Amino acid sequence: NQFQAIELNLNSLREGRIDEPDRVRRHAEKAAQGIESIDDAVRGFLKIARLRPPTPRTIQPNDVLHEIARELRTEAGMAGVRIELALHPALPQTQVDPDMLRQAMMNVVRNSLQALAGSEGGVIRIRSARAEGWLRITVEDDGPGIPPELREKIFDPFFTTRKDGSGVGLALVRQSIEMQGGRATIESEEGRGTVVVLELPWSP
């Protein structure tokens, strides 16, 4: 679609008259925006293609979640959003790739921040639990939610509902979690918010 838009704008430039500088500038800007969008998509594809194999280490998952909350609290506060933690107080250590978990969590929480943009008083809740052999982490927001027809596509590479989005963040989340034998799912209701669930096999 972007290539078609670029071609249409370049064709318009070929037909532009020298006494219409505003028209020439407008089509040049649209063509440049299309090129920038394609560049973002290619960079996103490379991020997915270059994901390294997981390197599990024995970690305390709650430590990673505390770190994520600390790093993003200022950003959230500037957006009028509060980050709350509801972590299992006696969660044991487990074998997880900490860098992959950290990056996945950063992408999920930032996605919730973007969903809450402009909604003063929004809340993001991060929870941890051990359930039936799984480490279960949830990120819940009270944003606008996701329409039913879009929920199945939300983890697809390059799918995005934002004008400036690349559609890579949540695709990377799913891939990095699945590479560790886990699963990423989403639950959402319009007007009630969204819950992203990350589950990793428990490995003491």
PDB file of C-alpha atoms in Angstrom:
ATOM      1  CA  ASN A   1       0.000   0.000   0.000  1.00  0.00           C
ATOM      2  CA  GLN A   2       2.822   2.404   0.828  1.00  0.00           C
ATOM      3  CA  PHE A   3       4.590   1.680  -2.469  1.00  0.00           C
ATOM      4  CA  GLN A   4       1.360   2.461  -4.324  1.00  0.00           C
ATOM      5  CA  ALA A   5       0.967   5.734  -2.420  1.00  0.00           C
ATOM      6  CA  ILE A   6       4.560   6.723  -3.203  1.00  0.00           C
ATOM      7  CA  GLU A   7       4.074   5.921  -6.882  1.00  0.00           C
ATOM      8  CA  LEU A   8       0.873   7.979  -7.043  1.00  0.00           C
ATOM      9  CA  ASN A   9       2.559  10.985  -5.451  1.00  0.00           C
ATOM     10  CA  LEU A  10       5.624  10.725  -7.678  1.00  0.00           C
ATOM     11  CA  ASN A  11       3.387  10.528 -10.752  1.00  0.00           C
ATOM     12  CA  SER A  12       1.651  13.672  -9.548  1.00  0.00           C
ATOM     13  CA  LEU A  13       5.046  15.372  -9.213  1.00  0.00           C
ATOM     14  CA  ARG A  14       5.895  14.501 -12.813  1.00  0.00           C
ATOM     15  CA  GLU A  15       2.745  16.356 -13.889  1.00  0.00           C
ATOM     16  CA  GLY A  16       3.265  19.318 -11.524  1.00  0.00           C
ATOM     17  CA  ARG A  17       3.625  22.758 -13.067  1.00  0.00           C
ATOM     18  CA  ILE A  18       6.370  25.098 -11.905  1.00  0.00           C
ATOM     19  CA  ASP A  19       3.837  27.704 -10.825  1.00  0.00           C
ATOM     20  CA  GLU A  20       2.313  25.288  -8.271  1.00  0.00           C
ATOM     21  CA  PRO A  21       5.028  24.988  -5.601  1.00  0.00           C
ATOM     22  CA  ASP A  22       2.551  24.174  -2.828  1.00  0.00           C
ATOM     23  CA  ARG A  23       1.187  21.214  -4.782  1.00  0.00           C
ATOM     24  CA  VAL A  24       4.690  19.966  -5.539  1.00  0.00           C
ATOM     25  CA  ARG A  25       5.687  20.289  -1.884  1.00  0.00           C
ATOM     26  CA  ARG A  26       2.555  18.481  -0.700  1.00  0.00           C
ATOM     27  CA  HIS A  27       3.133  15.462  -2.943  1.00  0.00           C
ATOM     28  CA  ALA A  28       6.852  15.374  -2.117  1.00  0.00           C
ATOM     29  CA  GLU A  29       6.051  15.311   1.615  1.00  0.00           C
ATOM     30  CA  LYS A  30       3.554  12.465   1.137  1.00  0.00           C
ATOM     31  CA  ALA A  31       6.095  10.462  -0.852  1.00  0.00           C
ATOM     32  CA  ALA A  32       8.718  11.068   1.860  1.00  0.00           C
ATOM     33  CA  GLN A  33       6.269   9.923   4.550  1.00  0.00           C
ATOM     34  CA  GLY A  34       5.629   6.733   2.592  1.00  0.00           C
ATOM     35  CA  ILE A  35       9.359   6.025   2.339  1.00  0.00           C
ATOM     36  CA  GLU A  36       9.762   6.624   6.077  1.00  0.00           C
ATOM     37  CA  SER A  37       6.905   4.214   6.801  1.00  0.00           C
ATOM     38  CA  ILE A  38       8.515   1.505   4.659  1.00  0.00           C
ATOM     39  CA  ASP A  39      11.845   2.113   6.394  1.00  0.00           C
ATOM     40  CA  ASP A  40      10.154   1.609   9.789  1.00  0.00           C
ATOM     41  CA  ALA A  41       8.564  -1.638   8.557  1.00  0.00           C
ATOM     42  CA  VAL A  42      11.902  -2.984   7.290  1.00  0.00           C
ATOM     43  CA  ARG A  43      13.622  -2.115  10.579  1.00  0.00           C
ATOM     44  CA  GLY A  44      10.820  -3.873  12.443  1.00  0.00           C
ATOM     45  CA  PHE A  45      11.149  -6.963  10.274  1.00  0.00           C
ATOM     46  CA  LEU A  46      14.880  -7.063  10.973  1.00  0.00           C
ATOM     47  CA  LYS A  47      14.227  -6.874  14.722  1.00  0.00           C
ATOM     48  CA  ILE A  48      11.968  -9.921  14.485  1.00  0.00           C
ATOM     49  CA  ALA A  49      14.324 -11.822  12.170  1.00  0.00           C
ATOM     50  CA  ARG A  50      17.339 -11.169  14.395  1.00  0.00           C
ATOM     51  CA  LEU A  51      15.855 -12.389  17.675  1.00  0.00           C
ATOM     52  CA  ARG A  52      18.572 -14.513  19.252  1.00  0.00           C
ATOM     53  CA  PRO A  53      17.867 -17.877  20.896  1.00  0.00           C
ATOM     54  CA  PRO A  54      16.875 -17.564  24.568  1.00  0.00           C
ATOM     55  CA  THR A  55      19.543 -17.823  27.278  1.00  0.00           C
ATOM     56  CA  PRO A  56      17.663 -18.860  30.422  1.00  0.00           C
ATOM     57  CA  ARG A  57      19.090 -17.978  33.823  1.00  0.00           C
ATOM     58  CA  THR A  58      17.812 -18.466  37.334  1.00  0.00           C
ATOM     59  CA  ILE A  59      16.099 -15.206  38.257  1.00  0.00           C
ATOM     60  CA  GLN A  60      13.455 -13.775  40.547  1.00  0.00           C
ATOM     61  CA  PRO A  61      10.771 -12.593  38.061  1.00  0.00           C
ATOM     62  CA  ASN A  62       9.441 -10.007  40.506  1.00  0.00           C
ATOM     63  CA  ASP A  63      12.821  -8.239  40.380  1.00  0.00           C
ATOM     64  CA  VAL A  64      12.402  -7.696  36.631  1.00  0.00           C
ATOM     65  CA  LEU A  65       8.859  -6.397  37.104  1.00  0.00           C
ATOM     66  CA  HIS A  66       9.948  -3.973  39.832  1.00  0.00           C
ATOM     67  CA  GLU A  67      12.675  -2.701  37.483  1.00  0.00           C
ATOM     68  CA  ILE A  68      10.180  -2.164  34.644  1.00  0.00           C
ATOM     69  CA  ALA A  69       7.845  -0.214  36.929  1.00  0.00           C
ATOM     70  CA  ARG A  70      10.687   1.997  38.186  1.00  0.00           C
ATOM     71  CA  GLU A  71      11.908   2.768  34.665  1.00  0.00           C
ATOM     72  CA  LEU A  72       8.487   3.661  33.285  1.00  0.00           C
ATOM     73  CA  ARG A  73       6.920   5.480  36.252  1.00  0.00           C
ATOM     74  CA  THR A  74       8.222   8.887  35.169  1.00  0.00           C
ATOM     75  CA  GLU A  75       7.017   8.369  31.601  1.00  0.00           C
ATOM     76  CA  ALA A  76       3.657   7.162  32.932  1.00  0.00           C
ATOM     77  CA  GLY A  77       3.379  10.063  35.372  1.00  0.00           C
ATOM     78  CA  MET A  78       3.903  12.590  32.581  1.00  0.00           C
ATOM     79  CA  ALA A  79       0.985  10.942  30.770  1.00  0.00           C
ATOM     80  CA  GLY A  80      -1.204  11.052  33.889  1.00  0.00           C
ATOM     81  CA  VAL A  81      -1.075   7.260  34.245  1.00  0.00           C
ATOM     82  CA  ARG A  82      -0.368   5.300  37.423  1.00  0.00           C
ATOM     83  CA  ILE A  83       1.541   1.981  37.409  1.00  0.00           C
ATOM     84  CA  GLU A  84       0.543  -0.424  40.174  1.00  0.00           C
ATOM     85  CA  LEU A  85       2.233  -3.708  41.144  1.00  0.00           C
ATOM     86  CA  ALA A  86       0.366  -6.712  42.531  1.00  0.00           C
ATOM     87  CA  LEU A  87       3.145  -9.310  42.675  1.00  0.00           C
ATOM     88  CA  HIS A  88       3.033 -12.730  44.312  1.00  0.00           C
ATOM     89  CA  PRO A  89       4.919 -12.081  47.588  1.00  0.00           C
ATOM     90  CA  ALA A  90       6.496 -15.553  47.753  1.00  0.00           C
ATOM     91  CA  LEU A  91       7.201 -16.169  44.071  1.00  0.00           C
ATOM     92  CA  PRO A  92      10.189 -18.543  43.838  1.00  0.00           C
ATOM     93  CA  GLN A  93      13.052 -18.207  41.383  1.00  0.00           C
ATOM     94  CA  THR A  94      12.723 -19.759  37.932  1.00  0.00           C
ATOM     95  CA  GLN A  95      14.672 -20.258  34.694  1.00  0.00           C
ATOM     96  CA  VAL A  96      13.871 -17.429  32.251  1.00  0.00           C
ATOM     97  CA  ASP A  97      15.807 -15.308  29.780  1.00  0.00           C
ATOM     98  CA  PRO A  98      15.757 -12.036  31.763  1.00  0.00           C
ATOM     99  CA  ASP A  99      16.587  -9.805  28.797  1.00  0.00           C
ATOM    100  CA  MET A 100      13.773 -11.256  26.678  1.00  0.00           C
ATOM    101  CA  LEU A 101      11.322 -10.977  29.564  1.00  0.00           C
ATOM    102  CA  ARG A 102      12.376  -7.396  30.237  1.00  0.00           C
ATOM    103  CA  GLN A 103      12.008  -6.365  26.581  1.00  0.00           C
ATOM    104  CA  ALA A 104       8.648  -8.082  26.266  1.00  0.00           C
ATOM    105  CA  MET A 105       7.378  -6.334  29.391  1.00  0.00           C
ATOM    106  CA  MET A 106       8.661  -2.939  28.231  1.00  0.00           C
ATOM    107  CA  ASN A 107       6.772  -3.369  24.943  1.00  0.00           C
ATOM    108  CA  VAL A 108       3.545  -4.473  26.636  1.00  0.00           C
ATOM    109  CA  VAL A 109       3.539  -1.709  29.272  1.00  0.00           C
ATOM    110  CA  ARG A 110       4.426   0.956  26.713  1.00  0.00           C
ATOM    111  CA  ASN A 111       1.594  -0.313  24.521  1.00  0.00           C
ATOM    112  CA  SER A 112      -0.778   0.172  27.466  1.00  0.00           C
ATOM    113  CA  LEU A 113       0.613   3.674  28.032  1.00  0.00           C
ATOM    114  CA  GLN A 114      -0.153   4.545  24.419  1.00  0.00           C
ATOM    115  CA  ALA A 115      -3.667   3.136  24.770  1.00  0.00           C
ATOM    116  CA  LEU A 116      -4.204   5.373  27.807  1.00  0.00           C
ATOM    117  CA  ALA A 117      -2.810   8.498  26.161  1.00  0.00           C
ATOM    118  CA  GLY A 118      -5.011  11.462  26.965  1.00  0.00           C
ATOM    119  CA  SER A 119      -7.016   9.638  29.640  1.00  0.00           C
ATOM    120  CA  GLU A 120      -5.991  11.415  32.847  1.00  0.00           C
ATOM    121  CA  GLY A 121      -6.132   9.052  35.802  1.00  0.00           C
ATOM    122  CA  GLY A 122      -5.526   5.831  33.866  1.00  0.00           C
ATOM    123  CA  VAL A 123      -4.065   2.813  35.669  1.00  0.00           C
ATOM    124  CA  ILE A 124      -1.784  -0.014  34.540  1.00  0.00           C
ATOM    125  CA  ARG A 125      -1.617  -3.031  36.885  1.00  0.00           C
ATOM    126  CA  ILE A 126       1.218  -5.547  36.649  1.00  0.00           C
ATOM    127  CA  ARG A 127       0.605  -8.881  38.367  1.00  0.00           C
ATOM    128  CA  SER A 128       2.688 -12.022  38.826  1.00  0.00           C
ATOM    129  CA  ALA A 129       1.668 -15.533  39.904  1.00  0.00           C
ATOM    130  CA  ARG A 130       2.641 -19.160  39.692  1.00  0.00           C
ATOM    131  CA  ALA A 131      -0.191 -21.200  38.215  1.00  0.00           C
ATOM    132  CA  GLU A 132      -0.227 -24.892  37.265  1.00  0.00           C
ATOM    133  CA  GLY A 133       3.426 -25.084  36.242  1.00  0.00           C
ATOM    134  CA  TRP A 134       3.506 -21.658  34.619  1.00  0.00           C
ATOM    135  CA  LEU A 135       4.912 -18.273  35.492  1.00  0.00           C
ATOM    136  CA  ARG A 136       1.977 -16.002  34.727  1.00  0.00           C
ATOM    137  CA  ILE A 137       2.435 -12.257  34.282  1.00  0.00           C
ATOM    138  CA  THR A 138      -0.454  -9.967  33.406  1.00  0.00           C
ATOM    139  CA  VAL A 139      -0.526  -6.330  32.368  1.00  0.00           C
ATOM    140  CA  GLU A 140      -3.966  -4.802  32.770  1.00  0.00           C
ATOM    141  CA  ASP A 141      -5.081  -1.320  31.762  1.00  0.00           C
ATOM    142  CA  ASP A 142      -8.385   0.510  32.017  1.00  0.00           C
ATOM    143  CA  GLY A 143      -8.112   2.023  28.552  1.00  0.00           C
ATOM    144  CA  PRO A 144     -10.637   2.018  25.699  1.00  0.00           C
ATOM    145  CA  GLY A 145     -10.213  -1.680  24.914  1.00  0.00           C
ATOM    146  CA  ILE A 146      -9.871  -3.363  21.528  1.00  0.00           C
ATOM    147  CA  PRO A 147     -12.749  -4.006  19.087  1.00  0.00           C
ATOM    148  CA  PRO A 148     -13.534  -7.746  18.660  1.00  0.00           C
ATOM    149  CA  GLU A 149     -12.572  -7.763  14.974  1.00  0.00           C
ATOM    150  CA  LEU A 150      -9.044  -6.569  15.800  1.00  0.00           C
ATOM    151  CA  ARG A 151      -8.184  -8.824  18.755  1.00  0.00           C
ATOM    152  CA  GLU A 152      -7.061 -11.769  16.624  1.00  0.00           C
ATOM    153  CA  LYS A 153      -4.648  -9.526  14.721  1.00  0.00           C
ATOM    154  CA  ILE A 154      -3.075  -7.676  17.626  1.00  0.00           C
ATOM    155  CA  PHE A 155       0.065  -9.876  17.758  1.00  0.00           C
ATOM    156  CA  ASP A 156       0.479 -10.030  13.957  1.00  0.00           C
ATOM    157  CA  PRO A 157       3.697  -8.467  12.600  1.00  0.00           C
ATOM    158  CA  PHE A 158       3.166  -4.937  11.233  1.00  0.00           C
ATOM    159  CA  PHE A 159      -0.465  -4.745  12.351  1.00  0.00           C
ATOM    160  CA  THR A 160      -1.150  -1.489  14.174  1.00  0.00           C
ATOM    161  CA  THR A 161      -4.095   0.783  14.891  1.00  0.00           C
ATOM    162  CA  ARG A 162      -1.890   3.834  15.468  1.00  0.00           C
ATOM    163  CA  LYS A 163      -0.991   6.223  12.690  1.00  0.00           C
ATOM    164  CA  ASP A 164       2.641   6.357  13.835  1.00  0.00           C
ATOM    165  CA  GLY A 165       2.871   2.706  14.910  1.00  0.00           C
ATOM    166  CA  SER A 166       5.135   0.100  13.305  1.00  0.00           C
ATOM    167  CA  GLY A 167       3.172  -2.964  14.420  1.00  0.00           C
ATOM    168  CA  VAL A 168       6.361  -4.630  15.650  1.00  0.00           C
ATOM    169  CA  GLY A 169       6.252  -4.301  19.466  1.00  0.00           C
ATOM    170  CA  LEU A 170       3.581  -6.899  20.278  1.00  0.00           C
ATOM    171  CA  ALA A 171       4.767  -9.211  17.490  1.00  0.00           C
ATOM    172  CA  LEU A 172       8.184  -9.229  19.178  1.00  0.00           C
ATOM    173  CA  VAL A 173       6.494  -9.948  22.507  1.00  0.00           C
ATOM    174  CA  ARG A 174       4.714 -13.016  21.201  1.00  0.00           C
ATOM    175  CA  GLN A 175       7.754 -14.351  19.354  1.00  0.00           C
ATOM    176  CA  SER A 176      10.147 -13.898  22.282  1.00  0.00           C
ATOM    177  CA  ILE A 177       7.714 -15.581  24.698  1.00  0.00           C
ATOM    178  CA  GLU A 178       6.984 -18.478  22.330  1.00  0.00           C
ATOM    179  CA  MET A 179      10.716 -19.022  21.754  1.00  0.00           C
ATOM    180  CA  GLN A 180      10.905 -19.820  25.478  1.00  0.00           C
ATOM    181  CA  GLY A 181       8.066 -22.341  25.250  1.00  0.00           C
ATOM    182  CA  GLY A 182       5.492 -19.884  26.519  1.00  0.00           C
ATOM    183  CA  ARG A 183       2.420 -18.158  25.194  1.00  0.00           C
ATOM    184  CA  ALA A 184       1.100 -14.609  24.931  1.00  0.00           C
ATOM    185  CA  THR A 185      -2.629 -13.921  24.879  1.00  0.00           C
ATOM    186  CA  ILE A 186      -4.863 -10.897  25.092  1.00  0.00           C
ATOM    187  CA  GLU A 187      -8.258 -10.280  26.661  1.00  0.00           C
ATOM    188  CA  SER A 188     -10.110  -7.065  25.983  1.00  0.00           C
ATOM    189  CA  GLU A 189     -13.495  -5.460  26.177  1.00  0.00           C
ATOM    190  CA  GLU A 190     -14.391  -2.169  24.564  1.00  0.00           C
ATOM    191  CA  GLY A 191     -14.817   0.517  27.182  1.00  0.00           C
ATOM    192  CA  ARG A 192     -13.405  -1.736  29.940  1.00  0.00           C
ATOM    193  CA  GLY A 193      -9.713  -2.079  29.111  1.00  0.00           C
ATOM    194  CA  THR A 194      -7.229  -4.729  28.041  1.00  0.00           C
ATOM    195  CA  VAL A 195      -5.291  -7.522  29.735  1.00  0.00           C
ATOM    196  CA  VAL A 196      -2.155  -8.987  28.167  1.00  0.00           C
ATOM    197  CA  VAL A 197      -1.171 -12.361  29.631  1.00  0.00           C
ATOM    198  CA  LEU A 198       2.384 -13.712  29.342  1.00  0.00           C
ATOM    199  CA  GLU A 199       2.956 -17.298  30.460  1.00  0.00           C
ATOM    200  CA  LEU A 200       6.312 -19.079  30.645  1.00  0.00           C
ATOM    201  CA  PRO A 201       6.968 -22.686  31.695  1.00  0.00           C
ATOM    202  CA  TRP A 202       7.982 -22.906  35.340  1.00  0.00           C
ATOM    203  CA  SER A 203      11.530 -24.259  35.555  1.00  0.00           C
ATOM    204  CA  PRO A 204      13.038 -24.284  39.073  1.00  0.00           C
TER     205      PRO A 204
END
